[in-house]
CSV table of C-alpha atoms in Angstrom, one decimal:
chain,number,residue,atom,x,y,z
A,52,MET,CA,-7.4,-22.4,-26.5
A,53,THR,CA,-4.1,-20.9,-25.7
A,54,THR,CA,-3.9,-20.2,-22.0
A,55,PRO,CA,-2.5,-16.8,-20.9
A,56,HIS,CA,0.7,-16.9,-19.0
A,57,SER,CA,-0.9,-15.0,-16.1
A,58,VAL,CA,-4.5,-15.3,-15.0
A,59,ILE,CA,-6.4,-12.9,-12.7
A,60,PHE,CA,-9.2,-14.3,-10.5
A,61,GLY,CA,-11.0,-11.4,-8.9
A,62,GLY,CA,-14.0,-11.3,-6.7
A,63,SER,CA,-15.5,-10.5,-3.3
A,64,PHE,CA,-14.6,-14.0,-2.0
A,65,ASP,CA,-17.2,-13.5,0.7
A,66,PRO,CA,-16.5,-16.2,1.8
A,67,LEU,CA,-13.9,-17.9,-0.3
A,68,HIS,CA,-15.3,-21.4,-0.8
A,69,ASN,CA,-14.7,-24.7,-2.6
A,70,GLY,CA,-16.4,-23.5,-5.7
A,71,HIS,CA,-13.7,-20.8,-6.0
A,72,LEU,CA,-11.0,-23.3,-5.2
A,73,ASP,CA,-12.3,-25.7,-8.0
A,74,ILE,CA,-11.9,-22.8,-10.5
A,75,MET,CA,-8.4,-22.1,-9.3
A,76,ARG,CA,-7.5,-25.8,-9.7
A,77,TYR,CA,-8.9,-25.8,-13.2
A,78,VAL,CA,-6.9,-22.8,-14.2
A,79,LEU,CA,-3.7,-24.3,-12.8
A,80,GLN,CA,-4.2,-28.0,-13.5
A,81,THR,CA,-6.2,-28.0,-16.8
A,82,LEU,CA,-5.3,-24.7,-18.4
A,83,HIS,CA,-1.7,-24.9,-17.0
A,84,ALA,CA,-1.4,-21.2,-16.2
A,85,GLU,CA,2.0,-20.3,-15.0
A,86,GLN,CA,0.8,-17.5,-12.7
A,87,LEU,CA,-2.5,-17.1,-10.8
A,88,ILE,CA,-3.3,-13.8,-9.1
A,89,LEU,CA,-6.2,-13.7,-6.6
A,90,LEU,CA,-7.6,-10.2,-6.5
A,91,PRO,CA,-10.2,-9.6,-3.7
A,92,THR,CA,-12.3,-6.5,-4.1
A,93,PHE,CA,-12.7,-3.9,-1.4
A,94,CYS,CA,-16.4,-3.7,-2.3
A,95,SER,CA,-18.3,-4.6,-5.4
A,96,PRO,CA,-20.7,-2.3,-7.4
A,97,PHE,CA,-23.0,-5.4,-7.7
A,98,LYS,CA,-23.0,-6.3,-4.0
A,99,LYS,CA,-24.1,-4.2,-1.0
A,100,GLU,CA,-23.6,-6.4,2.0
A,101,PHE,CA,-20.6,-8.5,3.1
A,102,LEU,CA,-20.2,-11.2,5.7
A,103,LEU,CA,-16.5,-10.6,6.1
A,104,SER,CA,-14.3,-7.5,6.2
A,105,PRO,CA,-11.9,-6.6,3.3
A,106,LYS,CA,-9.0,-7.6,5.5
A,107,GLU,CA,-10.5,-10.9,6.4
A,108,ARG,CA,-11.2,-11.7,2.7
A,109,LEU,CA,-7.7,-10.7,1.8
A,110,ILE,CA,-6.3,-13.1,4.5
A,111,MET,CA,-8.4,-15.9,3.1
A,112,CYS,CA,-6.9,-15.3,-0.4
A,113,GLU,CA,-3.4,-15.2,1.1
A,114,MET,CA,-4.0,-18.5,3.0
A,115,THR,CA,-5.4,-20.1,-0.2
A,116,SER,CA,-2.5,-18.9,-2.4
A,117,ALA,CA,0.0,-20.4,0.1
A,118,TYR,CA,-2.0,-23.7,0.1
A,119,LEU,CA,-2.1,-23.8,-3.7
A,120,SER,CA,1.6,-23.0,-4.0
A,121,ARG,CA,2.4,-26.2,-2.1
A,122,CYS,CA,0.0,-28.2,-4.4
A,123,TYR,CA,1.3,-26.6,-7.6
A,124,PRO,CA,5.0,-25.6,-7.0
A,125,GLN,CA,5.5,-25.1,-10.8
A,126,ALA,CA,3.2,-22.1,-10.7
A,127,HIS,CA,3.5,-18.7,-9.2
A,128,ILE,CA,0.4,-18.0,-7.1
A,129,THR,CA,-0.2,-14.8,-5.2
A,130,ALA,CA,-2.9,-12.7,-3.5
A,131,CYS,CA,-2.9,-9.0,-4.6
A,132,ASP,CA,-4.0,-6.4,-2.2
A,133,PHE,CA,-4.3,-3.6,-4.7
A,134,GLU,CA,-8.1,-3.1,-4.5
A,135,ILE,CA,-8.2,-3.7,-0.8
A,136,MET,CA,-5.7,-1.0,-0.2
A,137,GLN,CA,-7.7,1.5,-2.2
A,138,SER,CA,-10.4,1.5,0.5
A,139,LYS,CA,-12.9,2.4,-2.1
A,140,PRO,CA,-14.6,0.8,-5.1
A,141,THR,CA,-12.0,0.1,-7.8
A,142,TYR,CA,-12.8,-0.4,-11.5
A,143,SER,CA,-11.3,-3.5,-13.1
A,144,ILE,CA,-9.5,-1.3,-15.7
A,145,GLU,CA,-7.5,0.3,-12.8
A,146,SER,CA,-6.5,-3.1,-11.4
A,147,VAL,CA,-5.6,-4.5,-14.8
A,148,ARG,CA,-3.4,-1.5,-15.6
A,149,PHE,CA,-1.7,-1.8,-12.3
A,150,LEU,CA,-1.0,-5.5,-12.7
A,151,ARG,CA,0.3,-5.1,-16.3
A,152,ASN,CA,2.7,-2.4,-15.1
A,153,THR,CA,3.8,-4.6,-12.2
A,154,LEU,CA,4.3,-7.7,-14.3
A,155,GLY,CA,5.9,-5.7,-17.1
A,156,ASP,CA,4.0,-7.9,-19.6
A,157,SER,CA,2.2,-6.5,-22.7
A,158,ALA,CA,0.6,-9.8,-23.5
A,159,ARG,CA,-3.1,-10.3,-22.7
A,160,LEU,CA,-3.8,-11.3,-19.2
A,161,GLY,CA,-6.3,-14.1,-18.5
A,162,PHE,CA,-9.3,-12.9,-16.5
A,163,VAL,CA,-11.7,-15.3,-14.7
A,164,LEU,CA,-15.4,-14.3,-14.6
A,165,GLY,CA,-18.8,-15.9,-14.4
A,166,TRP,CA,-21.6,-15.9,-16.9
A,167,ASP,CA,-23.5,-13.2,-15.1
A,168,ASN,CA,-20.6,-10.8,-15.1
A,169,TYR,CA,-19.8,-11.6,-18.8
A,170,ALA,CA,-23.4,-10.7,-19.7
A,171,GLN,CA,-22.8,-7.3,-18.1
A,172,PHE,CA,-19.4,-6.8,-19.5
A,173,HIS,CA,-20.6,-4.0,-21.7
A,174,LEU,CA,-21.5,-2.1,-18.5
A,175,TRP,CA,-17.9,-2.2,-17.2
A,176,LYS,CA,-15.8,1.0,-17.3
A,177,ASP,CA,-13.7,1.2,-20.4
A,178,TYR,CA,-14.8,-2.3,-21.4
A,179,THR,CA,-13.7,-1.8,-25.0
A,180,ILE,CA,-10.1,-1.1,-23.7
A,181,LEU,CA,-10.4,-4.1,-21.4
A,182,SER,CA,-11.4,-6.3,-24.2
A,183,SER,CA,-8.1,-5.6,-25.9
A,184,MET,CA,-6.1,-6.3,-22.7
A,185,LEU,CA,-7.7,-9.4,-21.4
A,186,SER,CA,-8.5,-13.0,-22.5
A,187,LEU,CA,-11.8,-13.7,-20.7
A,188,LEU,CA,-12.2,-17.1,-19.2
A,189,VAL,CA,-16.0,-17.4,-18.7
A,190,PHE,CA,-16.9,-20.1,-16.2
A,191,ASP,CA,-20.5,-21.2,-16.5
A,192,ARG,CA,-22.5,-23.1,-13.8
A,193,GLY,CA,-24.0,-25.4,-16.4
A,194,ASN,CA,-27.1,-23.3,-17.2
A,195,HIS,CA,-25.9,-22.3,-20.7
A,196,ASP,CA,-24.3,-23.9,-23.8
A,197,LEU,CA,-21.7,-22.9,-26.4
A,198,LYS,CA,-24.4,-21.7,-28.8
A,199,SER,CA,-25.8,-19.2,-26.3
A,200,PHE,CA,-22.3,-18.1,-25.4
A,201,ASN,CA,-21.5,-17.4,-29.0
A,202,SER,CA,-24.7,-15.4,-29.3
A,203,LEU,CA,-23.9,-13.4,-26.3
A,204,THR,CA,-20.3,-12.7,-27.5
A,205,GLN,CA,-21.6,-11.6,-30.8
A,206,GLY,CA,-24.1,-9.3,-29.2
A,207,LEU,CA,-21.3,-7.5,-27.3
A,208,GLY,CA,-20.0,-6.3,-30.6
A,209,LEU,CA,-16.3,-6.1,-29.6
A,210,THR,CA,-13.9,-6.8,-32.4
A,211,ASP,CA,-10.9,-7.2,-30.1
A,212,LEU,CA,-12.7,-9.5,-27.6
A,213,GLU,CA,-11.0,-12.9,-26.9
A,214,ALA,CA,-13.4,-14.9,-24.7
A,215,HIS,CA,-13.5,-18.7,-23.9
A,216,PHE,CA,-16.5,-20.6,-22.7
A,217,ILE,CA,-15.7,-23.1,-19.9
A,218,PRO,CA,-18.7,-25.3,-18.8
A,219,PHE,CA,-18.2,-25.7,-15.1
A,220,CYS,CA,-20.8,-27.2,-12.8
A,221,SER,CA,-20.7,-26.0,-9.2
A,222,ALA,CA,-23.7,-26.0,-6.8
A,223,ILE,CA,-21.8,-23.9,-4.3
A,224,SER,CA,-23.0,-20.3,-4.1
A,225,SER,CA,-21.8,-17.4,-2.0
A,226,THR,CA,-25.4,-16.1,-2.0
A,227,HIS,CA,-26.6,-19.4,-0.4
A,228,ILE,CA,-23.8,-19.3,2.2
A,229,LYS,CA,-24.7,-15.7,3.1
A,230,LYS,CA,-28.3,-16.7,3.7
A,231,GLN,CA,-27.2,-19.5,6.0
A,232,PHE,CA,-25.1,-17.1,8.1
A,233,ALA,CA,-27.4,-14.1,8.0
A,234,LYS,CA,-28.5,-14.9,11.5
A,235,LYS,CA,-25.9,-15.5,14.1
A,236,ASP,CA,-28.0,-18.0,16.1
A,237,CYS,CA,-28.2,-20.1,12.9
A,238,ALA,CA,-24.5,-20.1,12.2
A,239,HIS,CA,-23.5,-23.3,14.1
A,240,GLU,CA,-26.4,-25.1,12.4
A,241,ALA,CA,-25.3,-23.8,9.0
A,242,PHE,CA,-21.8,-25.2,9.5
A,243,GLY,CA,-23.4,-28.6,10.0
A,244,GLN,CA,-25.7,-28.2,7.0
A,245,ILE,CA,-23.2,-27.0,4.3
A,246,PRO,CA,-19.8,-28.4,5.1
A,247,SER,CA,-19.2,-28.9,1.4
A,248,PHE,CA,-18.5,-25.2,0.9
A,249,LEU,CA,-15.6,-25.2,3.3
A,250,VAL,CA,-12.1,-25.0,2.0
A,251,PRO,CA,-10.3,-27.4,4.5
A,252,THR,CA,-7.4,-25.0,5.1
A,253,LEU,CA,-9.9,-22.1,5.9
A,254,LYS,CA,-12.3,-24.0,8.1
A,255,ASP,CA,-10.9,-22.8,11.4
A,256,PHE,CA,-10.5,-19.2,10.1
A,257,LEU,CA,-14.1,-19.2,8.9
A,258,GLN,CA,-15.5,-20.7,12.1
A,259,LYS,CA,-13.7,-18.0,14.1
A,260,HIS,CA,-14.9,-15.1,12.0
A,261,LEU,CA,-18.4,-16.2,11.1
A,262,LEU,CA,-19.7,-17.8,14.2
C-alpha cells in the first residue's frame, strides 16, 4: 500500500480518546504519512447528541495535534476548523475540495474512516466523485476480515475506488463513554471506571468540561 502524502482524519471526536490517538499514531508511525489533518465536524448526520460543544472538540484536536507534533517532528500535523466554522452540517465533499484547494495538491488524499462509515459510503453526497479524490483507509475494530472487506468493496461498484483494509482492534468506544457521562452525578465514578479512554494530555481538559 502506498500511503498518501496527506491524510485526513475527520470525526465528531466527542470526546477525542485513546482509540482515536492510536489511529493517528498508526497513520504517522506505520503508514509514515507526511501530513495529518484532524477535521472535527460541527455536527454529524449520523449523530444527534454531543457531550462537548464544537469549540471544545476543536480545542481537543488542536491540543492533540500540538502533542503529536512534538512526538513526530518529521510530520506536519494540524487541526482544521473548516467544518466547525460553517456552523452547520457540512458534507465531506465540501471539506475535501476545500483542503485540496488549500493544499494545492491534485493527488489523492488519504481519508480515515471506520467500517460502519465505509459500509455507508454509497450514501455520502457525491460519493462517486469522492472515490476519485480519496484513498480510503478503512480501520476495522476486528469484527471483519479481508474477504468481507473485498466483498463490501465490490458491492459498492466504484471503478475509481482506492480503499485499504486495516485490521485495528480497539475496545474504546465514544458511545460507551457517552453512556458513562450521560448523568452528571455518575461522571466522577465514570472517570474512575474508564481511565483507559483518556488521552493523558487531555485529561485535565476533559475533567473540567465533562464533570
